[in-house]
Short mmCIF file of N, CA and C in Angstrom, two decimals:
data_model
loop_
_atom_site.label_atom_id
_atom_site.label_comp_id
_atom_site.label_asym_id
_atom_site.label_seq_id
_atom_site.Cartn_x
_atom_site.Cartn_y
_atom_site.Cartn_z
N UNK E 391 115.54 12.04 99.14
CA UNK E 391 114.46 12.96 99.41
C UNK E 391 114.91 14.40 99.18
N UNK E 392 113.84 15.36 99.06
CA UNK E 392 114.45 16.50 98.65
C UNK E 392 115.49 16.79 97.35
N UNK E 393 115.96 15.76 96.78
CA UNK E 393 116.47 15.91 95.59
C UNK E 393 117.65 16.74 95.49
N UNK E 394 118.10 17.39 94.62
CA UNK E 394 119.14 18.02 94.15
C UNK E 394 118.40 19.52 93.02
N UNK E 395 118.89 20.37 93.57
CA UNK E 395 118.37 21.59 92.71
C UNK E 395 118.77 20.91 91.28
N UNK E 396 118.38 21.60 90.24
CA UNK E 396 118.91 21.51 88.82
C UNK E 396 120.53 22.03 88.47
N UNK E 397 121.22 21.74 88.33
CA UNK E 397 122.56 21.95 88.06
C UNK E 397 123.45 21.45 89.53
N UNK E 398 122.72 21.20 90.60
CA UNK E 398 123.75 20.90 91.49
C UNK E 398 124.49 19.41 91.77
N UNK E 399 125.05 19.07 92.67
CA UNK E 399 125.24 17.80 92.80
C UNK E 399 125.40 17.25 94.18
N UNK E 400 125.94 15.97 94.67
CA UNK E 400 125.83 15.75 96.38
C UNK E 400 127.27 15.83 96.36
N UNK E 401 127.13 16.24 97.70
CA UNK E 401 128.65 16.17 98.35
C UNK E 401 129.02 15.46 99.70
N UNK E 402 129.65 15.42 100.17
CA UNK E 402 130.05 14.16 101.18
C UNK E 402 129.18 15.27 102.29
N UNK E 403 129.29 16.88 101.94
CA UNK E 403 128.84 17.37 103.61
C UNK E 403 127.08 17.60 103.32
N UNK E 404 126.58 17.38 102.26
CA UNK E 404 125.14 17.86 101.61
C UNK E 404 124.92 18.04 100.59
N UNK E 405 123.84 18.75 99.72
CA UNK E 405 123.96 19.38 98.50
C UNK E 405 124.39 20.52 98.20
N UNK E 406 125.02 20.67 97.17
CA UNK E 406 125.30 22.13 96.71
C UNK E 406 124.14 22.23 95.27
N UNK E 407 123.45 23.16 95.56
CA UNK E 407 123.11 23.45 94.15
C UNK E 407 123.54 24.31 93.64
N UNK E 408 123.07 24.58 92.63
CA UNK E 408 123.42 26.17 91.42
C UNK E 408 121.59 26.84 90.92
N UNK E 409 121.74 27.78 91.31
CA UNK E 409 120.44 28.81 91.71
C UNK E 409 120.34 30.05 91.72
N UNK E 410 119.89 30.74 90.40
CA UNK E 410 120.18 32.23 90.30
C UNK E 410 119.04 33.09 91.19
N UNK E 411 117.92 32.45 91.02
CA UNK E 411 116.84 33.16 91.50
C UNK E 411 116.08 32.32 92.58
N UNK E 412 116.43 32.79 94.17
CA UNK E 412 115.58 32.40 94.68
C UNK E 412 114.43 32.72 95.21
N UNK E 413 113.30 31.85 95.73
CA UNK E 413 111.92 31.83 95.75
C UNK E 413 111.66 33.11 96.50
N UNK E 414 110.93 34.45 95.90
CA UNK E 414 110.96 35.55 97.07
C UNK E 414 109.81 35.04 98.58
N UNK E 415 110.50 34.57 99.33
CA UNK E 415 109.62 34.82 100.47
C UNK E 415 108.79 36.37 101.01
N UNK E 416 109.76 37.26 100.46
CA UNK E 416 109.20 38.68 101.12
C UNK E 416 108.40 39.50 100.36
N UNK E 417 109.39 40.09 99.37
CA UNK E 417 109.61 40.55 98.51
C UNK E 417 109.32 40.29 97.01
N UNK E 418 109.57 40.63 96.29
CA UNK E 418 109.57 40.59 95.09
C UNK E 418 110.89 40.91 94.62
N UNK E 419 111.52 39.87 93.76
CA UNK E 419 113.42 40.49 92.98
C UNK E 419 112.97 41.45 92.00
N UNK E 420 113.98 42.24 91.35
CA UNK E 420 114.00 43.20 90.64
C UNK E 420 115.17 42.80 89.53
N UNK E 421 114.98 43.20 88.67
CA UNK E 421 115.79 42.86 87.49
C UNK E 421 116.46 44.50 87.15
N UNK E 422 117.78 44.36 87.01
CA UNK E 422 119.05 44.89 87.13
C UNK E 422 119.39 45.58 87.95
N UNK E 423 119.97 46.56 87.88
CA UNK E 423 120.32 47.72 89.31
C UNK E 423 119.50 48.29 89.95
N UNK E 424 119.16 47.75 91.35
CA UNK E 424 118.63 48.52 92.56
C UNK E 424 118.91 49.29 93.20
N UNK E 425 118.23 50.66 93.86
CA UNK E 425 119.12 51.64 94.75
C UNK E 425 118.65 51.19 96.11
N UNK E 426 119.79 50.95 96.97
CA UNK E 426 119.77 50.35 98.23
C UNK E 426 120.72 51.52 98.93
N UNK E 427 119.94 52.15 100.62
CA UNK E 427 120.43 52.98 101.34
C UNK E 427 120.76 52.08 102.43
N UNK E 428 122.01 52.58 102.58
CA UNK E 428 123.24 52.08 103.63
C UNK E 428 122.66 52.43 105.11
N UNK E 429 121.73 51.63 105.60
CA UNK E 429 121.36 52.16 106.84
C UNK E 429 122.26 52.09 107.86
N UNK E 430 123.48 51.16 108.05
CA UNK E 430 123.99 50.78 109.08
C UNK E 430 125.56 50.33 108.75
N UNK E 431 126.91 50.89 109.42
CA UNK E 431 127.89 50.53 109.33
C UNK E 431 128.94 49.87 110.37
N UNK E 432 129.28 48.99 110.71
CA UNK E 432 129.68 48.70 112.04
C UNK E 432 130.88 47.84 111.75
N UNK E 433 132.26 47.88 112.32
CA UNK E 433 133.22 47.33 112.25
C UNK E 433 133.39 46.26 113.08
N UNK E 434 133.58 45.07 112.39
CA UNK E 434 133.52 43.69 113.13
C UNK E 434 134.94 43.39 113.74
N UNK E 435 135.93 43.31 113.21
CA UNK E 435 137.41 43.08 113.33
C UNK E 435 138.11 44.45 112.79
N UNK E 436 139.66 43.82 112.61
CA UNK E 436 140.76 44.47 111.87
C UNK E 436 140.32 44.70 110.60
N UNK E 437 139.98 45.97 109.87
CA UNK E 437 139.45 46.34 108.74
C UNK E 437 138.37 45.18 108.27
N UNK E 438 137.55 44.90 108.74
CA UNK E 438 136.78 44.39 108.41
C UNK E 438 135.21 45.15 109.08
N UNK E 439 134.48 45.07 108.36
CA UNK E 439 133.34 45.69 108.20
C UNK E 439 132.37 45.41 107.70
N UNK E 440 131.00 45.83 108.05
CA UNK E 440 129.77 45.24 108.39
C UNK E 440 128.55 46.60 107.28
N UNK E 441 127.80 45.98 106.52
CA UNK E 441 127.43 47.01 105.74
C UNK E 441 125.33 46.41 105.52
N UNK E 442 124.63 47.29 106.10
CA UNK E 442 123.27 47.22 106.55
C UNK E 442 122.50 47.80 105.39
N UNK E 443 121.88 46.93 104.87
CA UNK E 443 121.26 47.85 103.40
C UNK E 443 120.20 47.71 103.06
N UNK E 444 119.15 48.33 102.71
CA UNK E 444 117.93 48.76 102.66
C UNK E 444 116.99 49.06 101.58
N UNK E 445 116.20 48.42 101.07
CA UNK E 445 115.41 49.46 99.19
C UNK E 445 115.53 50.79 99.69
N UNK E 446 115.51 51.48 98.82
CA UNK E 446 115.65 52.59 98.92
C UNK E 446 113.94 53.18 98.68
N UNK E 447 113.27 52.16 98.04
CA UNK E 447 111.99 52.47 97.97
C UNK E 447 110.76 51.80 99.08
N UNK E 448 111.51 51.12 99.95
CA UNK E 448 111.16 50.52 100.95
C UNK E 448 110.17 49.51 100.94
N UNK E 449 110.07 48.81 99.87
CA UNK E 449 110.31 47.07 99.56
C UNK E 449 110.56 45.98 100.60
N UNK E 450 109.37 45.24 100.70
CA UNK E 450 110.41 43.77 101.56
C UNK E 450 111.22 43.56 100.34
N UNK E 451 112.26 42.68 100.60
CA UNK E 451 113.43 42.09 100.08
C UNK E 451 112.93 40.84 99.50
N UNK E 452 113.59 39.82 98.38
CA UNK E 452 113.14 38.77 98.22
C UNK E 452 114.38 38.20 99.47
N UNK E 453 114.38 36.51 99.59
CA UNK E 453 114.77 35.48 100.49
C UNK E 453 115.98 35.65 99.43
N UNK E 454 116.73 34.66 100.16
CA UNK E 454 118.50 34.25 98.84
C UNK E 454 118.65 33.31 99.94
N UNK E 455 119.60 32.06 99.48
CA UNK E 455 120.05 31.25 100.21
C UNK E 455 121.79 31.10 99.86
N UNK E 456 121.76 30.42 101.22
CA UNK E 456 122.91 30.44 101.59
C UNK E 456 124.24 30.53 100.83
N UNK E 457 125.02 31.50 100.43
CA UNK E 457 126.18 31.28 99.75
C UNK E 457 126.26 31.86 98.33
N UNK E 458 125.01 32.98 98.52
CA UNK E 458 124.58 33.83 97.53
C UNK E 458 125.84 35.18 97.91
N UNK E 459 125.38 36.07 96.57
CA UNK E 459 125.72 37.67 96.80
C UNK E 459 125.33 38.39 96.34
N UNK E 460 125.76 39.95 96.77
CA UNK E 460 124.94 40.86 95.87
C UNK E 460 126.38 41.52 95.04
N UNK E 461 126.19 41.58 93.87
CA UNK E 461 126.63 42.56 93.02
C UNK E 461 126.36 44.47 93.52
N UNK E 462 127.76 44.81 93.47
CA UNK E 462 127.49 46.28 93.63
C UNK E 462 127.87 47.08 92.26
N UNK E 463 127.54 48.28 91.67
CA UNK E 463 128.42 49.28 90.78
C UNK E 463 128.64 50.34 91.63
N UNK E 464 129.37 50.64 91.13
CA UNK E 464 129.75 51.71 92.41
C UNK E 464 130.90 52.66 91.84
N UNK E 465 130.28 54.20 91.92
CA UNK E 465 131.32 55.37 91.16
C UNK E 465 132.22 55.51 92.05
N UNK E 466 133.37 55.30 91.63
CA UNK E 466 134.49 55.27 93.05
C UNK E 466 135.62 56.54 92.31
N UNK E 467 135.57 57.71 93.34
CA UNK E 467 136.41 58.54 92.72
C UNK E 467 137.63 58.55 91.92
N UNK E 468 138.13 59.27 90.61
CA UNK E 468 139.09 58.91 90.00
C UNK E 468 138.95 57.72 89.05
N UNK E 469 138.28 57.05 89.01
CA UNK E 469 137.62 55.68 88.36
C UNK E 469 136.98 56.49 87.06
N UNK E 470 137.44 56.02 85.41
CA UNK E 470 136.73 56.56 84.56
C UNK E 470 135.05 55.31 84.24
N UNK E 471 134.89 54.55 84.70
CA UNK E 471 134.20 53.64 84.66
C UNK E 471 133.49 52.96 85.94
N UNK E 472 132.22 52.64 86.25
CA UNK E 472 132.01 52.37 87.60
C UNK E 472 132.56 51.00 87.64
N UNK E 473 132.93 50.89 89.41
CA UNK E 473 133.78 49.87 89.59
C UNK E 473 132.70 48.81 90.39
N UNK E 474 132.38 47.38 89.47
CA UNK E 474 131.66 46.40 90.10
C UNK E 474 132.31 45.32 90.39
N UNK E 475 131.89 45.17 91.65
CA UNK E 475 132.27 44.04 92.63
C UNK E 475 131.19 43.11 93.29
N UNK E 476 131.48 41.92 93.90
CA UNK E 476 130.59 41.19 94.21
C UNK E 476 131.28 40.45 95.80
N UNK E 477 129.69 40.64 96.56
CA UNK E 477 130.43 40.79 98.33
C UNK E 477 129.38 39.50 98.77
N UNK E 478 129.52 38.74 99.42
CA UNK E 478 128.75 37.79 100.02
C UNK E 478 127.67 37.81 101.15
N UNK E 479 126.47 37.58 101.03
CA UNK E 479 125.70 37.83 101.52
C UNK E 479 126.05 37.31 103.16
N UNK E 480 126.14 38.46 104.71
CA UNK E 480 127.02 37.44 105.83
C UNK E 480 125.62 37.10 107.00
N UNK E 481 124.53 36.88 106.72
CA UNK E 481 123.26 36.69 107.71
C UNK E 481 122.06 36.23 107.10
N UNK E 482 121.41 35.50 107.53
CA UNK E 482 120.42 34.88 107.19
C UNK E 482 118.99 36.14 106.80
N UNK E 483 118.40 35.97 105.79
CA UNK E 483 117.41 35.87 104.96
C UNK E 483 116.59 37.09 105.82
N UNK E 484 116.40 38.43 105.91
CA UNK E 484 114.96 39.48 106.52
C UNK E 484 114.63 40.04 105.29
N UNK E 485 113.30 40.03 105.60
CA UNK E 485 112.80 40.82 104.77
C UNK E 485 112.58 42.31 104.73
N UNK E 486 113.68 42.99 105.83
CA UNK E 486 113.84 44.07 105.36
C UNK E 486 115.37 44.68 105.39
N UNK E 487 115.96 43.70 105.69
CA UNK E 487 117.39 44.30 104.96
C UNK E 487 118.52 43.13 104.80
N UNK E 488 119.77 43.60 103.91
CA UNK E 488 120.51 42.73 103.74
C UNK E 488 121.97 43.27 104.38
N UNK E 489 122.42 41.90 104.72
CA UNK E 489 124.08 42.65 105.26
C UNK E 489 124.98 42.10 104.55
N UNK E 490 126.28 42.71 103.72
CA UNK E 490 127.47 42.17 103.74
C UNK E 490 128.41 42.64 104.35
N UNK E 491 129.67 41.96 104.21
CA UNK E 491 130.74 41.94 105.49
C UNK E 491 131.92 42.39 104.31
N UNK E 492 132.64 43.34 104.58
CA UNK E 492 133.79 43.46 104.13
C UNK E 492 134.86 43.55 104.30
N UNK E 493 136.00 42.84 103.63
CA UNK E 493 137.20 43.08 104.33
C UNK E 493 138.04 44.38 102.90
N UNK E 494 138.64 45.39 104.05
CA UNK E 494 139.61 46.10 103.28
C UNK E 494 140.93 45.37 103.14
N UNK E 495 141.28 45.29 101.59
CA UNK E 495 142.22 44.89 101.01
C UNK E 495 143.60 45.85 100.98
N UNK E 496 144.34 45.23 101.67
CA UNK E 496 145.89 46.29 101.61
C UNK E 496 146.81 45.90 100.50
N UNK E 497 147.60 47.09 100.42
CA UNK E 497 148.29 46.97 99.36
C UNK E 497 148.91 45.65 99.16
N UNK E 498 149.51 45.11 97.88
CA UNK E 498 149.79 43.65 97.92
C UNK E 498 150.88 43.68 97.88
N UNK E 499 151.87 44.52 97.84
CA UNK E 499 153.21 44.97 97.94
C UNK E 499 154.01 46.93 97.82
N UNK E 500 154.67 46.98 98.50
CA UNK E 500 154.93 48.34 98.82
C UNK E 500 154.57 49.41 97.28
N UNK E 501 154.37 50.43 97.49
CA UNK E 501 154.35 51.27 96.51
C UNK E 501 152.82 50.89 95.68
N UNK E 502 152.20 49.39 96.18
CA UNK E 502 150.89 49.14 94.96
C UNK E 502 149.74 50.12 95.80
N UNK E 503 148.68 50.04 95.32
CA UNK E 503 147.72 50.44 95.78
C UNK E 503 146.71 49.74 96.37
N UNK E 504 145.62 49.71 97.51
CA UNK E 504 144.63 49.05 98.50
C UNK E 504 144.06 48.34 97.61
N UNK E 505 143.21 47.51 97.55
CA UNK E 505 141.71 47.45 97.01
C UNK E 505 140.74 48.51 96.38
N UNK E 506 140.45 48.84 95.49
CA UNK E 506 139.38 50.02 94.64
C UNK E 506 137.89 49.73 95.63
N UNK E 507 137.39 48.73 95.43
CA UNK E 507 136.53 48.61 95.70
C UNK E 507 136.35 48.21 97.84
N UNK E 508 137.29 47.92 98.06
CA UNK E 508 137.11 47.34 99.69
C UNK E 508 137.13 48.94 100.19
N UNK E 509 138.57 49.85 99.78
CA UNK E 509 138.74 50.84 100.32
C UNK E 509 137.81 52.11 99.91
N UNK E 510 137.08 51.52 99.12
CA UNK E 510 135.84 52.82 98.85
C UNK E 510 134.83 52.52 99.75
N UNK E 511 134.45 51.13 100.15
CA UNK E 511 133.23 50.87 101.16
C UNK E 511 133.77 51.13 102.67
N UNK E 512 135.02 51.30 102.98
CA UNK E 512 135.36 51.63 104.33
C UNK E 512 135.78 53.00 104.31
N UNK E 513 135.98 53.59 103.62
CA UNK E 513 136.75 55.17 103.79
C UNK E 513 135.62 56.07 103.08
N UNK E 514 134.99 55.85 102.01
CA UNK E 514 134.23 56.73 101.41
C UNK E 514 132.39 56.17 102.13
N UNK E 515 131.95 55.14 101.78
CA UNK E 515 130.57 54.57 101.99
C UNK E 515 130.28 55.27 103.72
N UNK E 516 129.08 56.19 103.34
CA UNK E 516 128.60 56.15 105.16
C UNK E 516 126.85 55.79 105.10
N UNK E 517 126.70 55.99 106.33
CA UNK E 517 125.53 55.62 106.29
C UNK E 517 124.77 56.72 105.86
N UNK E 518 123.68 56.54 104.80
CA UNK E 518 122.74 57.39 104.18
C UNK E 518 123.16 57.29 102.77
N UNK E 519 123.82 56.74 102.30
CA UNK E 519 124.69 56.83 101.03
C UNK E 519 123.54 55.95 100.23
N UNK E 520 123.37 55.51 99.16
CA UNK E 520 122.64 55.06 98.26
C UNK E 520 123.59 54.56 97.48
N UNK E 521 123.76 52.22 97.27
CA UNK E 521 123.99 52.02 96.12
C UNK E 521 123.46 51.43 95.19
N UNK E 522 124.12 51.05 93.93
CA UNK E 522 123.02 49.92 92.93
C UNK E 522 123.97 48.73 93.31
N UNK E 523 122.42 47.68 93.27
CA UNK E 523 122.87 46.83 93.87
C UNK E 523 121.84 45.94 92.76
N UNK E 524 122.91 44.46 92.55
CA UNK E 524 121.96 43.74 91.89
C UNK E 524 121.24 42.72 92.48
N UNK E 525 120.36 42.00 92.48
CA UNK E 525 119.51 40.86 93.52
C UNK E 525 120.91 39.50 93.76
N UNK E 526 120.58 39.41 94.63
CA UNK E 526 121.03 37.74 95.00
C UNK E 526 121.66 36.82 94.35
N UNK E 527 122.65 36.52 93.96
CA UNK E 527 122.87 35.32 93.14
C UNK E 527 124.01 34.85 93.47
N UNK E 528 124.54 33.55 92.33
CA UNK E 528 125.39 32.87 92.99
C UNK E 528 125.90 31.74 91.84
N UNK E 529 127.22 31.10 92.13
CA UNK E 529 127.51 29.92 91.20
C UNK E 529 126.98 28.38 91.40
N UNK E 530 127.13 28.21 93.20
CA UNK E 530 126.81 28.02 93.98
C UNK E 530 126.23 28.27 95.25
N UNK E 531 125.42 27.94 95.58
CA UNK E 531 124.34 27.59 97.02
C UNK E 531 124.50 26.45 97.89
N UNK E 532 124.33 26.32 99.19
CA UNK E 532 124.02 25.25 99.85
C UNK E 532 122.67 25.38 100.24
N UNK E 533 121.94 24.38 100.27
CA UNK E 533 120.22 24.07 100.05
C UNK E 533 120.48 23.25 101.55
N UNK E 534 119.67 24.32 102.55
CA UNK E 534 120.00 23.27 103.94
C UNK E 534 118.41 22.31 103.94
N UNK E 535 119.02 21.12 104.16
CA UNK E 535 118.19 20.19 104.82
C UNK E 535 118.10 19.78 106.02
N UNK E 536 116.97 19.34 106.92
CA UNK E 536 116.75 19.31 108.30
C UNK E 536 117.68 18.15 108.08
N UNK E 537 117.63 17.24 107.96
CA UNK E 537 118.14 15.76 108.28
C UNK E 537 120.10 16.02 107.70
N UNK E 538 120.60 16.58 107.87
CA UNK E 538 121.94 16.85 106.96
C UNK E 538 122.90 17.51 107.75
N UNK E 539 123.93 17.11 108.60
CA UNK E 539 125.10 17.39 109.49
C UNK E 539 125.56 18.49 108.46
N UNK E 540 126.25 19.14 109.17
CA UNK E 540 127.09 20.12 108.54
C UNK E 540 128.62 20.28 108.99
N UNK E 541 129.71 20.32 108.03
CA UNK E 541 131.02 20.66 108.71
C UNK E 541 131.28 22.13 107.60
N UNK E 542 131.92 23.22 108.15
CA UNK E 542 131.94 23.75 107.66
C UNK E 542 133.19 24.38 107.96
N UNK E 543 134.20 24.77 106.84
CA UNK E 543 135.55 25.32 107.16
C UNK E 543 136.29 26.45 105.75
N UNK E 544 136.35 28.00 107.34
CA UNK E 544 136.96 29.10 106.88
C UNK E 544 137.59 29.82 107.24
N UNK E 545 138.36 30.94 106.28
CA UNK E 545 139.64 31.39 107.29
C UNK E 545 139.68 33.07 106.83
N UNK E 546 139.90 33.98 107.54
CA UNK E 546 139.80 35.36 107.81
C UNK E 546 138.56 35.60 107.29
N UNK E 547 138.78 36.42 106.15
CA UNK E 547 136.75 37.08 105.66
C UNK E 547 135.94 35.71 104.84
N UNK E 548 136.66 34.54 104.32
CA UNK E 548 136.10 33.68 104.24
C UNK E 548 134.71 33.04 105.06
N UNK E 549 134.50 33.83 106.00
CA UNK E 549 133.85 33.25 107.24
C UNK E 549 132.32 34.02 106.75
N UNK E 550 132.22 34.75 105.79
CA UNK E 550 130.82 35.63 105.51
C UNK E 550 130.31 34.29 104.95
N UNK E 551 130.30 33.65 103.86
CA UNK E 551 129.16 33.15 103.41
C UNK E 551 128.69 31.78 104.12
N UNK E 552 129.87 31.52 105.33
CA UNK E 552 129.68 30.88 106.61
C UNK E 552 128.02 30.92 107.00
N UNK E 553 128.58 32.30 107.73
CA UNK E 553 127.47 33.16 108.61
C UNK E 553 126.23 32.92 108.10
N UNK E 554 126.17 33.12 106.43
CA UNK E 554 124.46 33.15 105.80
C UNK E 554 124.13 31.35 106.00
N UNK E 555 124.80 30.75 106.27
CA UNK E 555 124.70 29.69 106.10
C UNK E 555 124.12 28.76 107.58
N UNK E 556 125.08 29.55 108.57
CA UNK E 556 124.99 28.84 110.14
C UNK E 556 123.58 29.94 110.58
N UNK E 557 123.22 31.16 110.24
CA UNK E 557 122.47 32.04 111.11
C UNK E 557 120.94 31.07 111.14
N UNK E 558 120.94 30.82 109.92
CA UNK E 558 119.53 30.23 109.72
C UNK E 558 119.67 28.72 110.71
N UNK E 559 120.73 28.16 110.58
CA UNK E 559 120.31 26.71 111.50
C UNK E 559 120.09 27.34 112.88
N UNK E 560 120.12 29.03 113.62
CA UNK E 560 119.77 28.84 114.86
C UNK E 560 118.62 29.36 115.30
N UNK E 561 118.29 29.78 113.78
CA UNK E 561 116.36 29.71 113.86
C UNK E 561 115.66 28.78 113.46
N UNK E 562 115.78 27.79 112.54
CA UNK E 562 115.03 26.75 112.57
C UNK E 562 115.58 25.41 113.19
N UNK E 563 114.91 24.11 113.44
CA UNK E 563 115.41 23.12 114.33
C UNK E 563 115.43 22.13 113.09
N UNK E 564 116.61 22.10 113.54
CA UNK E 564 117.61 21.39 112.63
C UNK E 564 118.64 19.68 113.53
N UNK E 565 118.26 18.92 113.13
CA UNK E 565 118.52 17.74 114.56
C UNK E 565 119.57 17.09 114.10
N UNK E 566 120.30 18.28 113.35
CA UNK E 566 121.77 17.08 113.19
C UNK E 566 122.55 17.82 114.30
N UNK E 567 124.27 17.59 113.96
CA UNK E 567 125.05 18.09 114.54
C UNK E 567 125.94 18.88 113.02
N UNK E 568 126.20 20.25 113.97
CA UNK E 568 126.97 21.12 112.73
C UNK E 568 128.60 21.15 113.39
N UNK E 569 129.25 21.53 112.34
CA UNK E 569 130.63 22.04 113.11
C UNK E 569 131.32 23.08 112.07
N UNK E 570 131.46 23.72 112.84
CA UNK E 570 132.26 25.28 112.00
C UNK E 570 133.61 25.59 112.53
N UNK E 571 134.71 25.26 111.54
CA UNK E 571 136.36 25.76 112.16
C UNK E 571 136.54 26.82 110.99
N UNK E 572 136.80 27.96 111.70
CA UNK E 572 137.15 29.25 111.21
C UNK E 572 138.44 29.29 111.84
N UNK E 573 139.45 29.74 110.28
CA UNK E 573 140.86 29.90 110.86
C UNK E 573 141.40 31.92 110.58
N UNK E 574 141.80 32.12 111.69
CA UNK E 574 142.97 33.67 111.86
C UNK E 574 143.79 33.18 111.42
N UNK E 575 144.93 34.51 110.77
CA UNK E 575 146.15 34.80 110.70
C UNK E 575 146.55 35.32 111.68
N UNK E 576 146.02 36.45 112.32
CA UNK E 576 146.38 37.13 114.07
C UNK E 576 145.16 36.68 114.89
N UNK E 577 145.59 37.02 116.16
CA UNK E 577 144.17 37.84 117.24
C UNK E 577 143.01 38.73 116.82
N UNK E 578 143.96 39.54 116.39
CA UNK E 578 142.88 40.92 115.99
C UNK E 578 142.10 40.85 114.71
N UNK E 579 142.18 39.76 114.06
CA UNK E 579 141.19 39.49 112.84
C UNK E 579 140.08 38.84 113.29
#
């Protein structure tokens, strides 16, 4: 029942499909770069961070499912070229804003340099800022079904496309049983 999206397949925990465009519940998608204002910034953990974003033309949003993201470009000082990255969508589906979760990337050995893109959304990005942002997409999706247990397992910022995934089973009634093991490296993550 319910089938399999087009390109996806079953898996022992459900389906995964593959789904560039999903159905706008709200909104309407937009085709290429959107300007989205940073309404909201809030630090979840140890450099990790929480990023609240908005049309800038004040648009409902289209829907995205679970395990989607948004594409950013983004002029990051010193950069002769804008620097695009892609952040995972970390909360279920409003139609008036979207959140991703970021973790700042530290150097990967002495003398290298942070992350371009993590350390521009935590040190430079504030709220009121304006970026382009592209709609929703993904390689993969999970397509939740009512009738379909869930196990689900992640470890430090791995845990965002979690979140888009578990927020929605605690608004709709869903009569399986889920289970989510999220693994730390410390406490403070």
């Amino acid at each position: 029942r319910g089938g399999i999206r087009p390109g996806g397949r079953k898996t022992g925990l459900g389906r995964v499909g593959v789904r560039r465009r999903p159905a706008a519940l709200g909104g309407a998608s937009w085709e290429g770069w959107g300007k989205f204002c940073v309404t909201q910034k809030g630090m979840e953990g140890e450099d990790i961070c929480s990023f609240y974003l908005v049309p800038h033309d004040k648009k409902l949003l289209p829907s995205f499912l679970p395990g989607q993201y948004l594409t950013f470009k983004l002029d990051v000082p010193g950069q002769t070229k804008p620097v695009v990255r892609c952040y995972s969508l970390s909360d279920c589906p409003r139609p008036e804003t979207y959140r991703v979760t970021i973790k700042r990337i530290p150097p990967r050995e002495e003398g290298a340099p942070p992350g371009l893109a993590s350390s521009f959304f935590h040190e430079q990005d504030k709220e009121g800022d304006i970026l382009d942002v592209k709609e929703p997409s993904c390689n993969f999706c999970l397509v939740l079904a009512g009738g379909v247990g869930l196990c689900l397992i992640g470890s430090v910022i791995g845990v965002t496309p979690l979140l888009s995934i578990l927020n929605p089973l605690f608004t709709q009634l869903y009569l399986r049983a889920h289970w989510c093991f999220h693994f730390l490296l410390t406490h403070t993550q």
